[in-house]
Each structure stands twice: as C-alpha cells, then as structure tokens.
Amino acid sequence: MRKKMHLAVAALLLLCLTGCAGYEPETTAAPPASIPTTQATTPKPVEVSPLAQEAFLDAESSSSVRECPVEIVMLHFTSAVMLDRDHPYDYDLVRGIFQENRLGIHYIIDRDGKIFCFVPESRAAWHAGRGSYQDEKYTNNMNQYSIGIELMAIGSEEDMSIYLTPEEYAAVAQEHKGFTAAQYDAVAALVADICSRREIPADRQHIIGHQSYNPAKNDPGELFDWGNFISILKEKQG
C-alpha cells in the first residue's frame, strides 16, 4: 500500500440484466431436448465472499476484466492517517483514497473485522502495480492472477517513514498502530474461504504480502504477525 498512499499524498495532499418475459403459450415453453444437463446444474462462480458486505467501487476506475485464473492472495495495509491522524480508519476517508486515485482492492477489513467488497472477484482490481514473483507470467501482471485484501492498519515507524516524520508517527495513538485480533480472525476466515472456493494452496507461496511482489513496498509490514495469521488460518480450514 506504500505506493497507493504515496499516490494519495500526491493527489490529495501534494493524496454494479433485467429480463422481461411476457406470457407465452405452454406449447412453446418446452426447452430443446439437446440442452446438456450440466447447463442447468453448473453453479455460477461466486464473485463476492459470503463473509463480505458489497460496497462496490466504480468498476471502470478501479479494475479491469479478469482474463487469468486466480492463483495468489495478496495482503496490504491502508489508512487515511495522512488526512486525519486522529481518525485514520474513517471508512469514507479510506474509501475516498481509492475512488479519487483510481485504485482498486477486492476486500478491505476494518478494525472491528468487518469485511467490505470493493471489487468483485470476477474483475482484476488495480492493487498490485508493477513487480515480479516466481513465474514470469506474474511480471507486471499480478492484478490478473490475484485477489487483493487490505487491512486498515498503520505499520511501524519504519513502515510509515515515507508518510510521517518520527514526530508525526509518535503523535499517532498507539491503539491505531498494528493489527487487531478481530482483523486476524477476519482475514484468516476470508483467505480460507477464497482458497477453498478457488482451490488455491493455503501456504506462504500463494498467500503473500505486497512486498513479496515489489520489494519497494512494505505492506502488510513488520507489525503483521504471519505466524499468528497462518495458525488461525489452519484453524479456519478445520
């Protein structure tokens, strides 16, 4: 999210078929005998996790059509600390950063563990930017292969050094720094759901931080406890 917040600073602070079917005689309603049984029984892919509340951003300014299979889950952190140090997790402020800077994310998790879906999984949200990771197909194209999750959080002083001076960071309430227990529980449940539905291995090779794709980034940062997250994730998987 380093790059996203940097864009937010630069821009603001120098920072969803309706069918109309009329009555037809019963004699014309019988379907052709050639229609395969699977056409009626194949379920529609889930675009939004049942754990999340829909809160879609404008599709054209936050994402593009997904053309590749989802293989990676990428974690980030975000906040509006540059706009309001006392209320860095104000939902409207955080949402506005995405809207005004043409950024996207599939899911965002607030401090209480509530999950919002900003971009449906069927679209490639603009969250990863440029970078590389293992297979060459991911190079500068991770948005197409990933689902992005933001956690509302403020990182360590080092993580936040591009946004805040040491004095400004010190002035941020301690309760605003790091991640909450509710967030760890929510992100583990969400990732478990995504990995189960999409048959993605729930391991550190397929669940990564932004920094694993672009070393210039640092989210979810050094305050994110990967060990705790993986432990809860395994519990969610049963």
PDB file of C-alpha atoms in Angstrom:
ATOM      1  CA  MET A   1       0.000   0.000   0.000  1.00  0.00           C
ATOM      2  CA  ARG A   2       3.068   2.136   0.096  1.00  0.00           C
ATOM      3  CA  LYS A   3       2.600   3.172  -3.488  1.00  0.00           C
ATOM      4  CA  LYS A   4      -1.120   3.736  -3.003  1.00  0.00           C
ATOM      5  CA  MET A   5      -0.617   6.042  -0.060  1.00  0.00           C
ATOM      6  CA  HIS A   6       2.136   7.824  -1.917  1.00  0.00           C
ATOM      7  CA  LEU A   7      -0.360   8.440  -4.759  1.00  0.00           C
ATOM      8  CA  ALA A   8      -2.896   9.600  -2.223  1.00  0.00           C
ATOM      9  CA  VAL A   9      -0.388  12.080  -0.816  1.00  0.00           C
ATOM     10  CA  ALA A  10       0.424  13.355  -4.273  1.00  0.00           C
ATOM     11  CA  ALA A  11      -3.229  13.714  -5.281  1.00  0.00           C
ATOM     12  CA  LEU A  12      -4.791  14.995  -2.102  1.00  0.00           C
ATOM     13  CA  LEU A  13      -2.133  16.496  -0.024  1.00  0.00           C
ATOM     14  CA  LEU A  14       0.615  17.184  -2.508  1.00  0.00           C
ATOM     15  CA  LEU A  15      -3.398  12.137  -1.809  1.00  0.00           C
ATOM     16  CA  CYS A  16     -22.640  -2.761 -10.286  1.00  0.00           C
ATOM     17  CA  LEU A  17     -29.967  -7.971 -16.730  1.00  0.00           C
ATOM     18  CA  THR A  18     -33.083  -7.494 -16.118  1.00  0.00           C
ATOM     19  CA  GLY A  19     -35.227  -9.844 -18.259  1.00  0.00           C
ATOM     20  CA  CYS A  20     -38.682  -9.007 -19.464  1.00  0.00           C
ATOM     21  CA  ALA A  21     -40.550 -12.196 -20.247  1.00  0.00           C
ATOM     22  CA  GLY A  22     -44.125 -11.959 -21.388  1.00  0.00           C
ATOM     23  CA  TYR A  23     -46.604 -14.800 -21.161  1.00  0.00           C
ATOM     24  CA  GLU A  24     -46.097 -17.481 -23.775  1.00  0.00           C
ATOM     25  CA  PRO A  25     -48.407 -20.414 -24.535  1.00  0.00           C
ATOM     26  CA  GLU A  26     -47.361 -23.553 -22.715  1.00  0.00           C
ATOM     27  CA  THR A  27     -46.802 -25.307 -26.040  1.00  0.00           C
ATOM     28  CA  THR A  28     -43.818 -23.027 -26.792  1.00  0.00           C
ATOM     29  CA  ALA A  29     -42.189 -23.272 -23.393  1.00  0.00           C
ATOM     30  CA  ALA A  30     -40.576 -26.710 -23.645  1.00  0.00           C
ATOM     31  CA  PRO A  31     -36.757 -26.484 -23.879  1.00  0.00           C
ATOM     32  CA  PRO A  32     -34.885 -28.203 -26.697  1.00  0.00           C
ATOM     33  CA  ALA A  33     -34.042 -31.809 -25.894  1.00  0.00           C
ATOM     34  CA  SER A  34     -30.405 -31.190 -26.802  1.00  0.00           C
ATOM     35  CA  ILE A  35     -29.639 -28.861 -23.866  1.00  0.00           C
ATOM     36  CA  PRO A  36     -26.997 -30.584 -21.681  1.00  0.00           C
ATOM     37  CA  THR A  37     -27.965 -31.354 -18.104  1.00  0.00           C
ATOM     38  CA  THR A  38     -24.872 -29.518 -16.833  1.00  0.00           C
ATOM     39  CA  GLN A  39     -26.193 -26.253 -18.257  1.00  0.00           C
ATOM     40  CA  ALA A  40     -28.835 -26.186 -15.552  1.00  0.00           C
ATOM     41  CA  THR A  41     -26.778 -27.654 -12.719  1.00  0.00           C
ATOM     42  CA  THR A  42     -23.405 -25.880 -13.000  1.00  0.00           C
ATOM     43  CA  PRO A  43     -23.333 -23.214 -10.263  1.00  0.00           C
ATOM     44  CA  LYS A  44     -22.430 -19.636 -11.076  1.00  0.00           C
ATOM     45  CA  PRO A  45     -18.974 -18.702  -9.771  1.00  0.00           C
ATOM     46  CA  VAL A  46     -19.026 -16.749  -6.523  1.00  0.00           C
ATOM     47  CA  GLU A  47     -17.977 -13.149  -7.163  1.00  0.00           C
ATOM     48  CA  VAL A  48     -18.151 -11.991  -3.553  1.00  0.00           C
ATOM     49  CA  SER A  49     -17.256 -13.966  -0.456  1.00  0.00           C
ATOM     50  CA  PRO A  50     -20.313 -14.682   1.734  1.00  0.00           C
ATOM     51  CA  LEU A  51     -18.271 -13.202   4.567  1.00  0.00           C
ATOM     52  CA  ALA A  52     -18.250  -9.755   2.967  1.00  0.00           C
ATOM     53  CA  GLN A  53     -20.635  -6.879   2.503  1.00  0.00           C
ATOM     54  CA  GLU A  54     -20.879  -5.483  -1.028  1.00  0.00           C
ATOM     55  CA  ALA A  55     -19.615  -1.917  -1.284  1.00  0.00           C
ATOM     56  CA  PHE A  56     -18.511  -1.763  -4.903  1.00  0.00           C
ATOM     57  CA  LEU A  57     -16.329   0.999  -6.272  1.00  0.00           C
ATOM     58  CA  ASP A  58     -16.904   2.163  -9.843  1.00  0.00           C
ATOM     59  CA  ALA A  59     -15.710  -0.831 -11.889  1.00  0.00           C
ATOM     60  CA  GLU A  60     -14.145   1.137 -14.725  1.00  0.00           C
ATOM     61  CA  SER A  61     -11.965   3.256 -12.449  1.00  0.00           C
ATOM     62  CA  SER A  62     -10.812   0.525 -10.061  1.00  0.00           C
ATOM     63  CA  SER A  63     -10.433  -2.674 -12.070  1.00  0.00           C
ATOM     64  CA  SER A  64     -10.385  -4.395 -15.437  1.00  0.00           C
ATOM     65  CA  VAL A  65     -11.868  -7.589 -16.876  1.00  0.00           C
ATOM     66  CA  ARG A  66     -10.167 -10.640 -15.380  1.00  0.00           C
ATOM     67  CA  GLU A  67      -8.590 -12.802 -18.059  1.00  0.00           C
ATOM     68  CA  CYS A  68      -6.484 -15.183 -15.938  1.00  0.00           C
ATOM     69  CA  PRO A  69      -7.160 -17.677 -13.128  1.00  0.00           C
ATOM     70  CA  VAL A  70      -6.774 -16.543  -9.524  1.00  0.00           C
ATOM     71  CA  GLU A  71      -3.667 -18.155  -8.074  1.00  0.00           C
ATOM     72  CA  ILE A  72      -2.420 -15.683  -5.464  1.00  0.00           C
ATOM     73  CA  VAL A  73      -3.890 -13.841  -2.479  1.00  0.00           C
ATOM     74  CA  MET A  74      -2.045 -10.616  -1.682  1.00  0.00           C
ATOM     75  CA  LEU A  75      -2.263  -8.750   1.627  1.00  0.00           C
ATOM     76  CA  HIS A  76      -1.837  -4.999   2.109  1.00  0.00           C
ATOM     77  CA  PHE A  77      -2.449  -2.379   4.772  1.00  0.00           C
ATOM     78  CA  THR A  78      -4.057   1.036   4.339  1.00  0.00           C
ATOM     79  CA  SER A  79      -5.276   4.019   6.333  1.00  0.00           C
ATOM     80  CA  ALA A  80      -6.189   7.670   5.986  1.00  0.00           C
ATOM     81  CA  VAL A  81      -3.586   8.792   8.513  1.00  0.00           C
ATOM     82  CA  MET A  82      -2.283  11.449   6.120  1.00  0.00           C
ATOM     83  CA  LEU A  83      -5.740  13.014   6.010  1.00  0.00           C
ATOM     84  CA  ASP A  84      -6.803  12.658   9.625  1.00  0.00           C
ATOM     85  CA  ARG A  85      -4.279  11.452  12.178  1.00  0.00           C
ATOM     86  CA  ASP A  86      -6.940  11.192  14.880  1.00  0.00           C
ATOM     87  CA  HIS A  87      -9.389   9.208  12.728  1.00  0.00           C
ATOM     88  CA  PRO A  88      -7.152   7.228  10.352  1.00  0.00           C
ATOM     89  CA  TYR A  89      -9.713   4.481   9.842  1.00  0.00           C
ATOM     90  CA  ASP A  90     -12.688   6.626   8.893  1.00  0.00           C
ATOM     91  CA  TYR A  91     -14.452   4.483   6.274  1.00  0.00           C
ATOM     92  CA  ASP A  92     -15.395   7.355   3.974  1.00  0.00           C
ATOM     93  CA  LEU A  93     -11.883   8.786   4.005  1.00  0.00           C
ATOM     94  CA  VAL A  94     -10.279   5.427   3.250  1.00  0.00           C
ATOM     95  CA  ARG A  95     -12.796   4.657   0.501  1.00  0.00           C
ATOM     96  CA  GLY A  96     -12.217   8.092  -0.970  1.00  0.00           C
ATOM     97  CA  ILE A  97      -8.498   7.390  -1.412  1.00  0.00           C
ATOM     98  CA  PHE A  98      -9.374   4.503  -3.716  1.00  0.00           C
ATOM     99  CA  GLN A  99     -12.057   6.412  -5.600  1.00  0.00           C
ATOM    100  CA  GLU A 100     -10.059   9.566  -6.168  1.00  0.00           C
ATOM    101  CA  ASN A 101      -6.856   7.814  -7.175  1.00  0.00           C
ATOM    102  CA  ARG A 102      -8.333   5.143  -9.468  1.00  0.00           C
ATOM    103  CA  LEU A 103      -7.154   2.307  -7.230  1.00  0.00           C
ATOM    104  CA  GLY A 104      -8.903  -0.962  -6.502  1.00  0.00           C
ATOM    105  CA  ILE A 105      -8.965  -3.768  -3.973  1.00  0.00           C
ATOM    106  CA  HIS A 106     -11.228  -6.787  -3.722  1.00  0.00           C
ATOM    107  CA  TYR A 107     -11.675  -6.746   0.041  1.00  0.00           C
ATOM    108  CA  ILE A 108     -10.955  -4.321   2.856  1.00  0.00           C
ATOM    109  CA  ILE A 109     -11.156  -5.228   6.547  1.00  0.00           C
ATOM    110  CA  ASP A 110     -11.815  -2.581   9.189  1.00  0.00           C
ATOM    111  CA  ARG A 111     -10.502  -2.566  12.745  1.00  0.00           C
ATOM    112  CA  ASP A 112     -13.541  -4.476  14.047  1.00  0.00           C
ATOM    113  CA  GLY A 113     -13.048  -7.238  11.483  1.00  0.00           C
ATOM    114  CA  LYS A 114     -15.904  -6.189   9.203  1.00  0.00           C
ATOM    115  CA  ILE A 115     -15.213  -7.145   5.593  1.00  0.00           C
ATOM    116  CA  PHE A 116     -16.253  -4.972   2.653  1.00  0.00           C
ATOM    117  CA  CYS A 117     -16.006  -5.982  -1.008  1.00  0.00           C
ATOM    118  CA  PHE A 118     -14.887  -3.041  -3.140  1.00  0.00           C
ATOM    119  CA  VAL A 119     -14.307  -5.055  -6.344  1.00  0.00           C
ATOM    120  CA  PRO A 120     -15.920  -8.421  -7.230  1.00  0.00           C
ATOM    121  CA  GLU A 121     -13.539 -11.337  -7.645  1.00  0.00           C
ATOM    122  CA  SER A 122     -14.517 -11.665 -11.316  1.00  0.00           C
ATOM    123  CA  ARG A 123     -12.596  -8.468 -12.039  1.00  0.00           C
ATOM    124  CA  ALA A 124      -8.898  -7.714 -11.715  1.00  0.00           C
ATOM    125  CA  ALA A 125      -8.641  -4.981  -9.093  1.00  0.00           C
ATOM    126  CA  TRP A 126      -5.829  -2.449  -9.502  1.00  0.00           C
ATOM    127  CA  HIS A 127      -3.881  -3.160  -6.334  1.00  0.00           C
ATOM    128  CA  ALA A 128      -0.557  -4.855  -7.076  1.00  0.00           C
ATOM    129  CA  GLY A 129       1.094  -2.499  -9.546  1.00  0.00           C
ATOM    130  CA  ARG A 130       4.382  -3.405 -11.161  1.00  0.00           C
ATOM    131  CA  GLY A 131       6.618  -6.165  -9.848  1.00  0.00           C
ATOM    132  CA  SER A 132       7.676  -9.768 -10.257  1.00  0.00           C
ATOM    133  CA  TYR A 133       7.161 -13.028  -8.378  1.00  0.00           C
ATOM    134  CA  GLN A 134       8.380 -16.521  -9.253  1.00  0.00           C
ATOM    135  CA  ASP A 135       6.672 -17.331 -12.589  1.00  0.00           C
ATOM    136  CA  GLU A 136       7.356 -14.823 -15.363  1.00  0.00           C
ATOM    137  CA  LYS A 137       3.628 -14.606 -16.129  1.00  0.00           C
ATOM    138  CA  TYR A 138       3.179 -12.565 -12.960  1.00  0.00           C
ATOM    139  CA  THR A 139       5.645  -9.864 -14.009  1.00  0.00           C
ATOM    140  CA  ASN A 140       3.806  -6.533 -14.057  1.00  0.00           C
ATOM    141  CA  ASN A 141       0.587  -8.549 -14.358  1.00  0.00           C
ATOM    142  CA  MET A 142      -0.195  -9.736 -10.823  1.00  0.00           C
ATOM    143  CA  ASN A 143      -3.591  -7.994 -10.781  1.00  0.00           C
ATOM    144  CA  GLN A 144      -4.816 -10.562 -13.293  1.00  0.00           C
ATOM    145  CA  TYR A 145      -3.770 -13.523 -11.143  1.00  0.00           C
ATOM    146  CA  SER A 146      -4.582 -12.292  -7.656  1.00  0.00           C
ATOM    147  CA  ILE A 147      -7.183 -11.272  -5.126  1.00  0.00           C
ATOM    148  CA  GLY A 148      -6.123  -8.301  -3.043  1.00  0.00           C
ATOM    149  CA  ILE A 149      -7.043  -7.751   0.596  1.00  0.00           C
ATOM    150  CA  GLU A 150      -6.436  -4.534   2.525  1.00  0.00           C
ATOM    151  CA  LEU A 151      -6.407  -4.362   6.300  1.00  0.00           C
ATOM    152  CA  MET A 152      -6.980  -0.953   7.861  1.00  0.00           C
ATOM    153  CA  ALA A 153      -3.769  -0.565   9.809  1.00  0.00           C
ATOM    154  CA  ILE A 154      -0.765   1.644  10.430  1.00  0.00           C
ATOM    155  CA  GLY A 155       2.620  -0.020  10.295  1.00  0.00           C
ATOM    156  CA  SER A 156       5.776   0.517  12.278  1.00  0.00           C
ATOM    157  CA  GLU A 157       7.661   3.785  12.289  1.00  0.00           C
ATOM    158  CA  GLU A 158       9.950   2.394   9.601  1.00  0.00           C
ATOM    159  CA  ASP A 159       6.987   1.196   7.514  1.00  0.00           C
ATOM    160  CA  MET A 160       5.412   4.633   7.727  1.00  0.00           C
ATOM    161  CA  SER A 161       8.555   6.710   7.286  1.00  0.00           C
ATOM    162  CA  ILE A 162       7.636   7.741   3.742  1.00  0.00           C
ATOM    163  CA  TYR A 163       4.387   9.244   5.016  1.00  0.00           C
ATOM    164  CA  LEU A 164       5.129  10.510   8.522  1.00  0.00           C
ATOM    165  CA  THR A 165       8.061  12.105  10.282  1.00  0.00           C
ATOM    166  CA  PRO A 166       9.165  10.447  13.542  1.00  0.00           C
ATOM    167  CA  GLU A 167       7.373  13.197  15.438  1.00  0.00           C
ATOM    168  CA  GLU A 168       4.160  12.734  13.474  1.00  0.00           C
ATOM    169  CA  TYR A 169       4.310   8.968  13.937  1.00  0.00           C
ATOM    170  CA  ALA A 170       4.829   9.365  17.669  1.00  0.00           C
ATOM    171  CA  ALA A 171       1.713  11.550  17.793  1.00  0.00           C
ATOM    172  CA  VAL A 172      -0.481   8.755  16.386  1.00  0.00           C
ATOM    173  CA  ALA A 173      -2.366   6.943  19.161  1.00  0.00           C
ATOM    174  CA  GLN A 174      -0.844   3.571  19.979  1.00  0.00           C
ATOM    175  CA  GLU A 175      -4.248   1.901  19.564  1.00  0.00           C
ATOM    176  CA  HIS A 176      -4.171   2.842  15.881  1.00  0.00           C
ATOM    177  CA  LYS A 177      -0.893   1.043  15.212  1.00  0.00           C
ATOM    178  CA  GLY A 178      -0.589  -2.575  14.132  1.00  0.00           C
ATOM    179  CA  PHE A 179      -3.446  -5.034  13.649  1.00  0.00           C
ATOM    180  CA  THR A 180      -6.370  -6.089  15.844  1.00  0.00           C
ATOM    181  CA  ALA A 181      -7.388  -9.595  16.953  1.00  0.00           C
ATOM    182  CA  ALA A 182     -10.660  -9.114  15.057  1.00  0.00           C
ATOM    183  CA  GLN A 183      -8.703  -8.406  11.878  1.00  0.00           C
ATOM    184  CA  TYR A 184      -6.549 -11.517  12.204  1.00  0.00           C
ATOM    185  CA  ASP A 185      -9.691 -13.622  12.664  1.00  0.00           C
ATOM    186  CA  ALA A 186     -11.469 -11.962   9.724  1.00  0.00           C
ATOM    187  CA  VAL A 187      -8.585 -12.090   7.268  1.00  0.00           C
ATOM    188  CA  ALA A 188      -7.900 -15.748   8.134  1.00  0.00           C
ATOM    189  CA  ALA A 189     -11.578 -16.631   7.588  1.00  0.00           C
ATOM    190  CA  LEU A 190     -11.671 -14.691   4.310  1.00  0.00           C
ATOM    191  CA  VAL A 191      -8.481 -16.238   2.965  1.00  0.00           C
ATOM    192  CA  ALA A 192      -9.676 -19.725   3.996  1.00  0.00           C
ATOM    193  CA  ASP A 193     -12.904 -19.113   2.055  1.00  0.00           C
ATOM    194  CA  ILE A 194     -11.107 -17.815  -1.043  1.00  0.00           C
ATOM    195  CA  CYS A 195      -8.573 -20.643  -1.065  1.00  0.00           C
ATOM    196  CA  SER A 196     -11.307 -23.263  -0.606  1.00  0.00           C
ATOM    197  CA  ARG A 197     -13.528 -21.905  -3.385  1.00  0.00           C
ATOM    198  CA  ARG A 198     -10.694 -21.348  -5.825  1.00  0.00           C
ATOM    199  CA  GLU A 199      -8.587 -24.382  -4.879  1.00  0.00           C
ATOM    200  CA  ILE A 200      -5.554 -22.284  -4.010  1.00  0.00           C
ATOM    201  CA  PRO A 201      -2.986 -23.874  -1.671  1.00  0.00           C
ATOM    202  CA  ALA A 202      -3.190 -22.020   1.630  1.00  0.00           C
ATOM    203  CA  ASP A 203       0.549 -21.562   2.070  1.00  0.00           C
ATOM    204  CA  ARG A 204       3.062 -18.727   2.057  1.00  0.00           C
ATOM    205  CA  GLN A 205       3.874 -19.332  -1.586  1.00  0.00           C
ATOM    206  CA  HIS A 206       0.304 -18.475  -2.585  1.00  0.00           C
ATOM    207  CA  ILE A 207      -0.594 -16.042   0.205  1.00  0.00           C
ATOM    208  CA  ILE A 208       1.850 -13.175   0.047  1.00  0.00           C
ATOM    209  CA  GLY A 209       2.402  -9.621   1.120  1.00  0.00           C
ATOM    210  CA  HIS A 210       2.763  -6.781  -1.355  1.00  0.00           C
ATOM    211  CA  GLN A 211       6.470  -6.622  -0.567  1.00  0.00           C
ATOM    212  CA  SER A 212       6.969 -10.152  -1.939  1.00  0.00           C
ATOM    213  CA  TYR A 213       5.929  -8.849  -5.353  1.00  0.00           C
ATOM    214  CA  ASN A 214       7.594  -5.477  -5.150  1.00  0.00           C
ATOM    215  CA  PRO A 215      10.431  -5.179  -2.602  1.00  0.00           C
ATOM    216  CA  ALA A 216       9.993  -1.401  -2.658  1.00  0.00           C
ATOM    217  CA  LYS A 217       6.676  -1.929  -0.856  1.00  0.00           C
ATOM    218  CA  ASN A 218       6.437  -2.915   2.780  1.00  0.00           C
ATOM    219  CA  ASP A 219       2.845  -3.911   3.410  1.00  0.00           C
ATOM    220  CA  PRO A 220       1.414  -5.570   5.325  1.00  0.00           C
ATOM    221  CA  GLY A 221       4.546  -4.552   7.185  1.00  0.00           C
ATOM    222  CA  GLU A 222       6.691  -5.759  10.033  1.00  0.00           C
ATOM    223  CA  LEU A 223       3.880  -5.453  12.578  1.00  0.00           C
ATOM    224  CA  PHE A 224       1.822  -8.094  10.765  1.00  0.00           C
ATOM    225  CA  ASP A 225       2.237 -11.424  12.581  1.00  0.00           C
ATOM    226  CA  TRP A 226       2.374 -14.010   9.800  1.00  0.00           C
ATOM    227  CA  GLY A 227       2.753 -16.857  12.299  1.00  0.00           C
ATOM    228  CA  ASN A 228      -0.422 -15.867  14.116  1.00  0.00           C
ATOM    229  CA  PHE A 229      -2.275 -15.432  10.818  1.00  0.00           C
ATOM    230  CA  ILE A 230      -1.237 -18.859   9.479  1.00  0.00           C
ATOM    231  CA  SER A 231      -2.150 -20.507  12.779  1.00  0.00           C
ATOM    232  CA  ILE A 232      -5.666 -19.015  12.714  1.00  0.00           C
ATOM    233  CA  LEU A 233      -5.977 -19.824   9.004  1.00  0.00           C
ATOM    234  CA  LYS A 234      -5.302 -23.508   9.707  1.00  0.00           C
ATOM    235  CA  GLU A 235      -7.983 -23.446  12.409  1.00  0.00           C
ATOM    236  CA  LYS A 236     -10.479 -21.926   9.954  1.00  0.00           C
ATOM    237  CA  GLN A 237      -9.700 -24.661   7.456  1.00  0.00           C
ATOM    238  CA  GLY A 238     -10.522 -27.297  10.074  1.00  0.00           C
TER     239      GLY A 238
END
